[in-house]
Coordinates of C-alpha atoms in Angstrom, one line a residue:
Chain A
M30 CA -59.4 -188.0 -110.0
T31 CA -58.4 -187.6 -106.8
L32 CA -55.6 -185.3 -105.9
K33 CA -52.6 -187.9 -105.5
E34 CA -54.0 -189.2 -108.5
K35 CA -53.0 -185.5 -110.2
I36 CA -49.4 -185.2 -108.5
Q37 CA -49.1 -189.2 -110.0
S38 CA -50.2 -187.6 -113.5
G39 CA -48.2 -185.3 -113.7
R40 CA -50.9 -181.7 -114.0
F41 CA -50.5 -178.6 -112.6
I42 CA -52.6 -178.2 -109.7
V43 CA -54.5 -176.0 -108.5
C44 CA -54.9 -175.3 -104.4
G45 CA -57.2 -172.8 -102.8
E46 CA -57.2 -171.9 -99.6
L47 CA -60.8 -171.4 -97.1
G48 CA -60.8 -169.8 -93.6
P49 CA -63.7 -171.6 -91.6
P50 CA -65.9 -169.1 -89.5
Q51 CA -65.2 -167.9 -86.4
S52 CA -68.2 -169.1 -85.4
A53 CA -70.8 -172.5 -85.6
N54 CA -72.1 -170.9 -89.3
G55 CA -71.6 -174.0 -91.1
N56 CA -73.7 -172.6 -94.5
M57 CA -71.2 -170.5 -95.2
I58 CA -68.5 -172.7 -96.1
R59 CA -71.3 -174.9 -98.5
K60 CA -72.4 -170.7 -99.6
K61 CA -68.3 -170.6 -99.8
S62 CA -67.7 -173.7 -102.0
C63 CA -69.4 -171.7 -105.0
H64 CA -65.6 -170.3 -105.4
F65 CA -64.0 -173.5 -105.6
K66 CA -66.1 -176.2 -107.1
E67 CA -65.2 -177.0 -110.4
I68 CA -62.5 -174.5 -110.8
V69 CA -59.5 -175.6 -108.6
D70 CA -58.8 -179.4 -107.8
V71 CA -57.8 -178.8 -103.9
V72 CA -58.9 -176.5 -101.2
N73 CA -56.9 -176.1 -98.2
I74 CA -59.1 -176.0 -94.7
T75 CA -57.4 -174.1 -92.6
D76 CA -56.9 -175.1 -88.9
N77 CA -57.0 -172.1 -86.5
Q78 CA -55.1 -170.3 -88.5
T79 CA -53.0 -167.7 -86.0
A80 CA -54.8 -169.5 -83.1
I81 CA -57.4 -167.7 -83.2
V82 CA -60.6 -170.5 -82.4
R83 CA -62.6 -171.4 -85.7
L84 CA -65.3 -174.2 -86.7
S85 CA -63.0 -176.9 -86.8
S86 CA -60.9 -177.9 -89.8
I87 CA -62.1 -181.3 -90.3
A88 CA -65.9 -180.6 -89.7
A89 CA -65.5 -178.1 -92.4
S90 CA -64.1 -180.3 -95.1
K91 CA -66.5 -182.5 -94.7
I92 CA -69.4 -180.3 -95.4
L93 CA -67.1 -178.6 -98.3
M94 CA -66.9 -182.6 -100.0
D95 CA -70.4 -183.0 -99.4
E96 CA -70.8 -179.9 -101.9
G97 CA -68.2 -181.5 -104.4
V98 CA -65.1 -179.9 -103.9
E99 CA -61.9 -181.9 -102.5
P100 CA -60.3 -180.5 -99.4
I101 CA -57.1 -181.1 -97.8
I102 CA -57.2 -181.1 -93.9
Q103 CA -54.7 -178.8 -91.8
M104 CA -53.2 -180.4 -89.1
T105 CA -51.0 -178.5 -87.1
C106 CA -49.4 -179.9 -83.6
R107 CA -50.4 -176.6 -82.0
D108 CA -53.0 -178.4 -80.3
R109 CA -53.2 -182.1 -79.8
N110 CA -50.8 -184.2 -78.5
R111 CA -49.4 -187.3 -79.8
I112 CA -53.2 -189.5 -79.2
A113 CA -55.0 -187.1 -80.5
I114 CA -53.2 -186.3 -83.9
Q115 CA -53.9 -190.2 -84.5
S116 CA -57.2 -189.5 -83.3
D117 CA -58.3 -186.8 -84.9
L118 CA -56.2 -188.3 -88.6
L119 CA -58.2 -191.4 -88.4
G120 CA -61.5 -189.8 -88.2
A121 CA -60.9 -187.5 -90.6
W122 CA -60.2 -191.0 -93.0
A123 CA -63.1 -192.5 -91.3
L124 CA -65.0 -189.6 -92.9
G125 CA -63.3 -189.5 -96.8
I126 CA -60.8 -186.9 -96.1
E127 CA -57.7 -187.9 -98.3
N128 CA -54.7 -184.7 -97.6
V129 CA -53.8 -183.5 -94.8
L130 CA -51.0 -180.8 -94.2
C131 CA -48.9 -181.2 -91.4
L132 CA -47.9 -178.2 -89.7
T133 CA -46.2 -177.0 -86.5
G134 CA -48.9 -174.0 -85.9
D135 CA -48.6 -170.7 -85.4
Y136 CA -47.6 -170.0 -82.1
Q137 CA -50.9 -169.3 -79.5
K138 CA -49.7 -165.7 -78.6
F139 CA -50.5 -164.4 -82.2
G140 CA -54.3 -165.3 -81.4
D141 CA -56.8 -164.1 -79.5
H142 CA -55.9 -166.7 -76.5
P143 CA -52.2 -166.0 -75.6
E144 CA -52.9 -167.0 -71.9
A145 CA -53.2 -170.9 -73.6
R146 CA -50.8 -173.8 -72.8
P147 CA -48.4 -175.1 -75.7
V148 CA -48.7 -178.6 -76.7
F149 CA -46.3 -179.1 -78.9
D150 CA -46.2 -182.6 -78.3
L151 CA -44.6 -183.1 -81.8
D152 CA -43.0 -181.5 -84.7
S153 CA -44.2 -181.1 -88.6
V154 CA -41.3 -183.5 -89.2
Q155 CA -42.6 -186.1 -86.7
L156 CA -46.3 -185.2 -87.2
I157 CA -45.6 -186.6 -91.3
A158 CA -43.7 -189.1 -90.3
T159 CA -46.1 -190.5 -87.8
V160 CA -48.7 -190.1 -90.8
T161 CA -46.9 -191.8 -93.0
K162 CA -46.1 -194.5 -90.4
L163 CA -50.5 -195.2 -89.8
N164 CA -50.5 -195.0 -94.2
A165 CA -48.1 -198.0 -93.1
G166 CA -50.7 -200.1 -90.9
T167 CA -49.3 -199.0 -86.9
M168 CA -49.8 -196.7 -84.5
L169 CA -46.4 -195.0 -82.6
S170 CA -47.4 -197.3 -79.5
G171 CA -47.0 -199.8 -82.5
Y172 CA -50.3 -201.8 -82.3
E173 CA -51.5 -202.6 -85.9
M174 CA -54.8 -201.4 -87.2
K175 CA -56.5 -203.5 -89.3
T176 CA -57.6 -200.4 -91.8
P177 CA -54.9 -198.4 -91.8
P178 CA -55.8 -195.1 -93.7
S179 CA -54.0 -194.3 -96.9
F180 CA -53.4 -190.4 -96.8
C181 CA -51.4 -188.5 -99.3
I182 CA -49.3 -185.8 -96.6
G183 CA -49.1 -182.9 -97.3
A184 CA -46.4 -180.3 -95.8
A185 CA -45.6 -176.6 -95.7
A186 CA -41.9 -174.7 -97.0
N187 CA -41.0 -171.7 -96.2
P188 CA -38.4 -170.7 -99.2
F189 CA -37.7 -167.0 -97.3
A190 CA -37.0 -167.2 -93.3
D191 CA -33.4 -167.5 -92.7
P192 CA -31.4 -169.3 -92.5
F193 CA -31.4 -170.3 -96.2
E194 CA -29.6 -173.6 -95.9
M195 CA -31.4 -174.7 -93.2
R196 CA -34.9 -174.3 -95.1
L197 CA -33.2 -176.7 -97.6
I198 CA -32.3 -179.0 -94.7
R199 CA -35.8 -179.1 -93.7
L200 CA -37.3 -179.4 -96.7
E201 CA -35.1 -182.5 -97.0
K202 CA -36.1 -183.8 -93.5
K203 CA -39.9 -183.6 -94.8
I204 CA -39.2 -185.8 -97.9
Q205 CA -37.9 -188.1 -96.4
A206 CA -40.8 -188.3 -93.0
G207 CA -43.1 -189.0 -96.4
A208 CA -44.3 -185.6 -97.6
H209 CA -46.2 -186.1 -101.1
F210 CA -46.5 -182.4 -101.9
I211 CA -45.0 -179.5 -100.6
Q212 CA -46.8 -175.8 -100.9
T213 CA -44.6 -173.0 -99.4
Q214 CA -45.7 -169.5 -98.1
P215 CA -46.8 -166.6 -100.7
V216 CA -44.1 -165.9 -103.2
F217 CA -43.7 -161.7 -102.9
D218 CA -39.7 -162.2 -103.6
M219 CA -39.6 -163.8 -106.8
E220 CA -35.9 -163.4 -107.3
R221 CA -35.8 -165.5 -103.5
F222 CA -37.7 -167.7 -105.1
V223 CA -36.0 -168.7 -107.1
Q224 CA -33.0 -168.9 -105.8
W225 CA -34.7 -171.5 -103.5
M226 CA -36.1 -173.5 -106.2
G227 CA -32.0 -173.5 -108.6
E228 CA -31.2 -175.4 -104.7
V229 CA -34.3 -178.0 -104.9
V230 CA -33.8 -178.8 -108.3
R231 CA -29.8 -179.4 -107.9
L232 CA -30.7 -181.3 -105.3
G233 CA -33.6 -183.2 -107.7
L234 CA -36.0 -182.8 -104.7
H235 CA -38.5 -181.6 -106.7
E236 CA -38.8 -185.1 -108.2
Q237 CA -39.4 -186.9 -104.5
T238 CA -42.5 -184.3 -103.6
A239 CA -44.4 -181.9 -105.8
I240 CA -43.9 -178.6 -105.1
L241 CA -46.8 -176.0 -104.8
A242 CA -45.7 -172.4 -104.6
G243 CA -47.6 -170.0 -103.1
V244 CA -49.9 -166.4 -103.8
M245 CA -51.6 -164.8 -101.6
P246 CA -53.5 -161.9 -103.6
V247 CA -53.7 -158.8 -100.5
K248 CA -56.3 -156.3 -101.2
S249 CA -55.0 -153.1 -100.4
V250 CA -51.4 -151.7 -99.3
K251 CA -52.4 -151.7 -95.7
A252 CA -52.5 -155.7 -95.8
L253 CA -48.6 -156.0 -97.5
E254 CA -47.1 -153.1 -95.0
H255 CA -49.1 -155.7 -92.2
M256 CA -47.3 -158.6 -93.5
K257 CA -44.5 -156.9 -93.6
E258 CA -44.2 -155.3 -90.6
N259 CA -45.3 -157.8 -88.0
V260 CA -45.7 -161.7 -89.7
P261 CA -42.3 -163.1 -89.2
G262 CA -40.8 -164.9 -92.5
V263 CA -42.0 -163.3 -95.0
R264 CA -40.5 -161.0 -97.2
I265 CA -41.9 -158.2 -99.5
D266 CA -40.6 -157.0 -102.8
Q267 CA -40.9 -153.1 -102.2
V268 CA -42.0 -153.3 -106.0
Y269 CA -45.4 -154.6 -105.0
I270 CA -45.4 -152.2 -102.2
D271 CA -45.1 -149.1 -104.5
R272 CA -47.5 -150.4 -106.8
M273 CA -50.2 -151.2 -104.4
G274 CA -49.8 -147.7 -102.6
S275 CA -50.0 -146.0 -105.9
A276 CA -52.5 -147.9 -107.6
E277 CA -56.6 -146.3 -108.4
N278 CA -58.2 -149.4 -107.2
P279 CA -55.9 -151.5 -105.2
K280 CA -58.0 -154.8 -105.5
E281 CA -57.5 -154.7 -109.3
E282 CA -54.5 -154.1 -108.1
G283 CA -54.3 -156.7 -105.9
V284 CA -55.8 -159.0 -108.8
R285 CA -53.3 -157.8 -111.3
I286 CA -50.4 -158.8 -109.3
A287 CA -51.5 -162.0 -108.0
V288 CA -52.1 -163.3 -111.5
E289 CA -48.4 -161.7 -112.7
I290 CA -46.3 -163.2 -109.7
I291 CA -48.6 -166.9 -111.0
Q292 CA -47.2 -166.5 -114.6
Q293 CA -43.8 -166.0 -113.0
I294 CA -44.2 -169.4 -111.5
R295 CA -45.5 -171.3 -114.0
K296 CA -41.4 -170.1 -115.8
V297 CA -39.5 -172.0 -112.4
P298 CA -38.4 -175.2 -113.1
G299 CA -39.7 -177.6 -110.9
I300 CA -43.1 -176.0 -110.3
R301 CA -46.1 -178.5 -110.4
G302 CA -48.7 -176.2 -109.3
I303 CA -49.9 -172.7 -107.5
H304 CA -51.5 -172.7 -103.9
L305 CA -54.0 -169.7 -103.8
M306 CA -54.4 -168.5 -100.7
P307 CA -56.7 -165.4 -100.2
V308 CA -56.9 -164.3 -97.4
M309 CA -60.9 -164.1 -96.3
W310 CA -61.4 -163.5 -99.6
E311 CA -62.2 -166.7 -101.4
S312 CA -65.1 -164.9 -103.9
I313 CA -61.1 -163.9 -106.1
T314 CA -60.5 -167.2 -106.9
P315 CA -62.0 -168.1 -109.7
T316 CA -61.0 -164.4 -111.5
I317 CA -57.2 -164.9 -110.5
I318 CA -57.7 -168.5 -112.4
D319 CA -59.4 -167.3 -115.2
E320 CA -56.9 -164.5 -115.4
A321 CA -53.7 -166.6 -115.2
G322 CA -55.2 -168.7 -118.0
L323 CA -55.8 -172.0 -115.6
L324 CA -59.2 -171.7 -116.5
E325 CA -59.2 -173.1 -120.3
D326 CA -56.5 -176.1 -118.8
R327 CA -58.5 -177.6 -116.7
M328 CA -61.5 -177.5 -118.9
I329 CA -59.5 -179.1 -121.6
K330 CA -58.1 -182.0 -119.6
Chain B
M13 CA -39.5 -193.6 -93.9
P14 CA -37.6 -192.7 -91.4
V15 CA -36.7 -196.2 -89.3
E16 CA -36.9 -194.9 -86.0
F17 CA -38.4 -192.0 -84.7
I18 CA -40.3 -193.1 -81.7
T19 CA -39.5 -194.6 -78.2
Q20 CA -41.2 -197.6 -78.1
H21 CA -41.8 -200.3 -74.7
K22 CA -39.1 -199.3 -72.5
K23 CA -39.6 -201.0 -69.4
P24 CA -41.2 -197.8 -67.0
I25 CA -38.7 -195.6 -64.1
S26 CA -39.4 -197.0 -61.3
P27 CA -39.0 -194.9 -57.9
T28 CA -35.5 -195.8 -56.6
E29 CA -34.3 -194.5 -60.5
R30 CA -36.0 -191.9 -60.5
K31 CA -34.1 -190.8 -57.4
F32 CA -30.7 -191.7 -58.8
S33 CA -31.5 -189.9 -61.7
F34 CA -32.7 -186.4 -59.1
L35 CA -28.7 -187.7 -58.1
F36 CA -26.8 -187.5 -61.6
R37 CA -29.0 -184.3 -62.1
L38 CA -27.6 -182.4 -59.7
A39 CA -23.6 -183.2 -61.2
E40 CA -25.2 -182.6 -64.6
D41 CA -26.9 -179.8 -64.0
A42 CA -23.7 -178.0 -62.5
F43 CA -22.3 -178.4 -65.9
K44 CA -25.1 -178.0 -68.2
V45 CA -27.2 -175.3 -67.3
P46 CA -24.9 -172.6 -67.2
V47 CA -23.3 -174.1 -70.2
F48 CA -26.4 -174.9 -72.3
R49 CA -28.7 -173.1 -70.5
C50 CA -30.3 -177.3 -70.2
K51 CA -33.8 -176.9 -70.2
H52 CA -34.1 -180.9 -68.3
C53 CA -36.1 -182.8 -71.3
G54 CA -33.9 -185.8 -70.2
E55 CA -33.7 -186.9 -73.8
C56 CA -30.0 -184.9 -75.3
I57 CA -29.7 -184.3 -78.1
L58 CA -27.3 -181.4 -77.8
S59 CA -24.1 -183.3 -80.2
S60 CA -26.1 -183.3 -82.7
T61 CA -27.6 -180.0 -82.9
G62 CA -24.1 -177.6 -82.6
F63 CA -24.5 -178.1 -78.9
T64 CA -26.7 -175.7 -78.7
C65 CA -30.1 -177.0 -76.7
S66 CA -33.0 -176.9 -79.1
Q67 CA -35.1 -177.3 -76.1
R68 CA -34.9 -173.7 -75.1
C69 CA -36.6 -173.3 -78.3
P70 CA -40.3 -171.6 -77.6
K71 CA -42.4 -174.6 -79.2
R72 CA -39.2 -177.3 -78.2
L73 CA -39.1 -178.1 -81.9
R74 CA -36.4 -181.0 -82.8
N75 CA -36.2 -180.8 -86.1
G76 CA -35.2 -178.3 -87.2
P77 CA -37.1 -174.0 -87.3
C78 CA -40.4 -173.0 -87.9
G79 CA -41.5 -171.2 -90.6
G80 CA -41.0 -168.0 -88.7
T81 CA -37.4 -166.7 -88.4
G82 CA -37.1 -163.2 -89.0
E83 CA -34.9 -161.6 -91.2
N84 CA -31.4 -161.6 -88.8
G85 CA -32.7 -164.7 -86.7
T86 CA -35.1 -163.5 -84.5
C87 CA -37.6 -165.9 -83.0
E88 CA -40.9 -165.1 -84.1
V89 CA -42.7 -165.9 -81.1
Y90 CA -39.8 -163.5 -78.5
P91 CA -38.7 -160.6 -80.9
D92 CA -36.4 -159.8 -79.0
R93 CA -35.0 -163.0 -78.6
K94 CA -32.5 -165.5 -81.7
C95 CA -34.1 -168.3 -82.9
I96 CA -32.4 -170.6 -81.7
W97 CA -32.3 -172.9 -85.0
Y98 CA -30.2 -169.9 -85.9
L99 CA -27.4 -170.6 -83.4
I100 CA -27.7 -173.8 -84.1
H101 CA -27.3 -174.1 -88.1
K102 CA -24.4 -171.1 -87.4
R103 CA -22.7 -173.4 -84.8
S104 CA -22.7 -176.8 -86.3
K105 CA -21.8 -174.7 -89.6
L106 CA -19.0 -173.5 -87.5
T107 CA -17.7 -176.9 -86.0
R108 CA -18.7 -178.7 -88.9
R109 CA -21.4 -180.9 -88.1
L110 CA -23.7 -179.5 -90.5
S111 CA -24.5 -183.3 -91.6
M112 CA -25.7 -184.3 -88.1
L113 CA -29.0 -181.5 -88.5
Y114 CA -30.3 -184.4 -91.4
S115 CA -31.2 -187.2 -89.3
I116 CA -34.6 -187.0 -88.1
K117 CA -34.6 -186.9 -83.9
K118 CA -37.0 -189.3 -82.2
I119 CA -40.5 -187.7 -80.9
H120 CA -39.7 -186.6 -76.9
N121 CA -40.1 -189.3 -74.1
W122 CA -42.3 -187.3 -72.1
Q123 CA -41.8 -190.2 -69.1
L124 CA -38.2 -188.8 -69.4
E125 CA -39.1 -185.1 -68.7
G126 CA -36.8 -184.0 -66.0
T127 CA -34.2 -186.9 -65.6
S128 CA -31.0 -187.7 -65.8
A129 CA -30.0 -187.7 -69.5
W130 CA -26.3 -189.0 -68.8
L131 CA -28.0 -191.4 -66.5
N132 CA -30.3 -192.7 -69.4
V133 CA -27.2 -193.1 -71.6
F134 CA -25.6 -194.8 -69.4
L135 CA -29.3 -197.3 -68.9
R136 CA -29.4 -197.2 -72.4
R137 CA -32.8 -195.2 -72.2
I138 CA -31.6 -192.8 -75.1
D139 CA -29.2 -193.3 -78.0
P140 CA -26.0 -191.7 -76.7
P141 CA -24.6 -188.9 -78.0
A142 CA -21.9 -188.8 -81.6
F143 CA -19.1 -186.6 -80.7
F144 CA -17.6 -186.8 -84.0
P145 CA -20.7 -186.4 -87.1
P146 CA -20.7 -189.4 -89.8
K147 CA -18.0 -189.1 -92.3
K148 CA -19.9 -188.0 -95.1
K149 CA -20.3 -184.1 -96.1
A150 CA -23.0 -182.2 -95.9
T151 CA -22.7 -181.9 -99.9
D152 CA -23.5 -185.5 -100.0
T153 CA -26.6 -186.1 -98.6
D154 CA -28.9 -185.7 -101.5
D155 CA -29.7 -189.5 -101.8
T156 CA -31.3 -189.4 -105.5

C-alpha cells in the first residue's frame, strides 16, 4: 500500500525520518533501512536540513526504495528556483518516488554555508500549488505534459510558533493549495498542541487532510536545552527538561517521554498519525514504536 | 486548486517601458520607501498584507510566516528584528483586513523586479490593489 492509499484507508500512519550522511556513503542508508523496514509506513528523507550539505534527498530515497522502504522526499525552496524544482520533481517521479513534502527551508545562516545565496523563488504554499499543477499535467510555464506525475503532497505546520492565528491561516492556505497530509513540528507542549488541534477540528481542516503529529525523542537534556534556546519556533514544556535533567539514564527517559507523548497524541481528536523524527538516532525508531503499542496494530493489519 | 497563482505570457518589457518605469519609480519611491521601506519587487501586494511590505522578510515570503517566528514575534534569521509576518498579522487585525491573508499570492515575476508597481497596475501587468477587504469575515472563511 502506498501512502496515498493508506491515508484514504484511514489507518493510523507512522512516519519515520532519516537524515542522509554528510558524505557520498550510500551504504550507510542501506544499513539504516533495517530500522524502518516493515516497522514504519513511510520515511522522510531530509533535504539538506538546517542548511548543512548532505547527500541528495532524491538519491537517498531511491536507495531506500530499493531496500523496500517507502520514502517521502523533502523539497525545499532554499536552493532551487522554479525550473530546478519542477525538473527535480519530474525526475523523482520517474525514479518511482510518489511522496513529496513541500517546505520553505531553513535559512542558510544556520548551516555550514552561511555565505551562500538564498533562492526562495517560491514559498512553500506556492510550491504545493506547483506540485498540484504538475499533478494536473501542466507546468508553471503552461506547457502540457504527456505523462504527468501524481504525487502525494505533504506540507509542514508549526502549531507552536507565534502568531497562533496566522498559523491556522497558513495551514488553511496549504490545504487550499492541495496538501494531502500535514506533518507538524515536534510536540513538546501538549497544551498548545491540543489547543491548535481544537481549532483545526473546529474549522473542519482535519477532514480535508491527514494531520501527522511530530514526535522527537531526545538523547540528553542538552539537546532539549539547545532546542529551546537556539531553534526558533519551538516550545518545550519545562516538565520535560526537568525530567530529562534529573534522569539517571537520559536515553531511557527520552524514550519514555516520546512514548508518553505518542500515547497522549493518539487521544487527541483529528490526529491521523505520527511522524517520528529522532535526529541522528534512527536506531531508536523500532523501540519507540514497539513500546507505544503501534507495532502490534501494524502486524494485525 | 488555486486558479491563478502564476503570471504567464505577458508581453516582454520593452526598453521604452523600462525608461518610463524608472520615471514612475522616482515618484513611487518618494512615497513607498520612507513609509513602507519598499523593496522594489514591482509586484506590490501591500494592500493585502496590512500595508506592511512582506518583501522585508529575509526569505521574501509572500504567503505567510515560515515556522521560525520566535516567542515574541522575533525573526529567526535576524533575532534583533521583528518577524515581518508577525507585524502583518497584527496590522491586518487592527485594520480589519485579516480576510485578505487567506488568498494565495502569485509567484513573484522576477522580470518585474525593480520596475514601478504603479505603472505595472496601469499597464495591467499585475492585479490592482484592493482597498477594501472582501465582505466575508475572517471567521467565515472555512468553506467546508
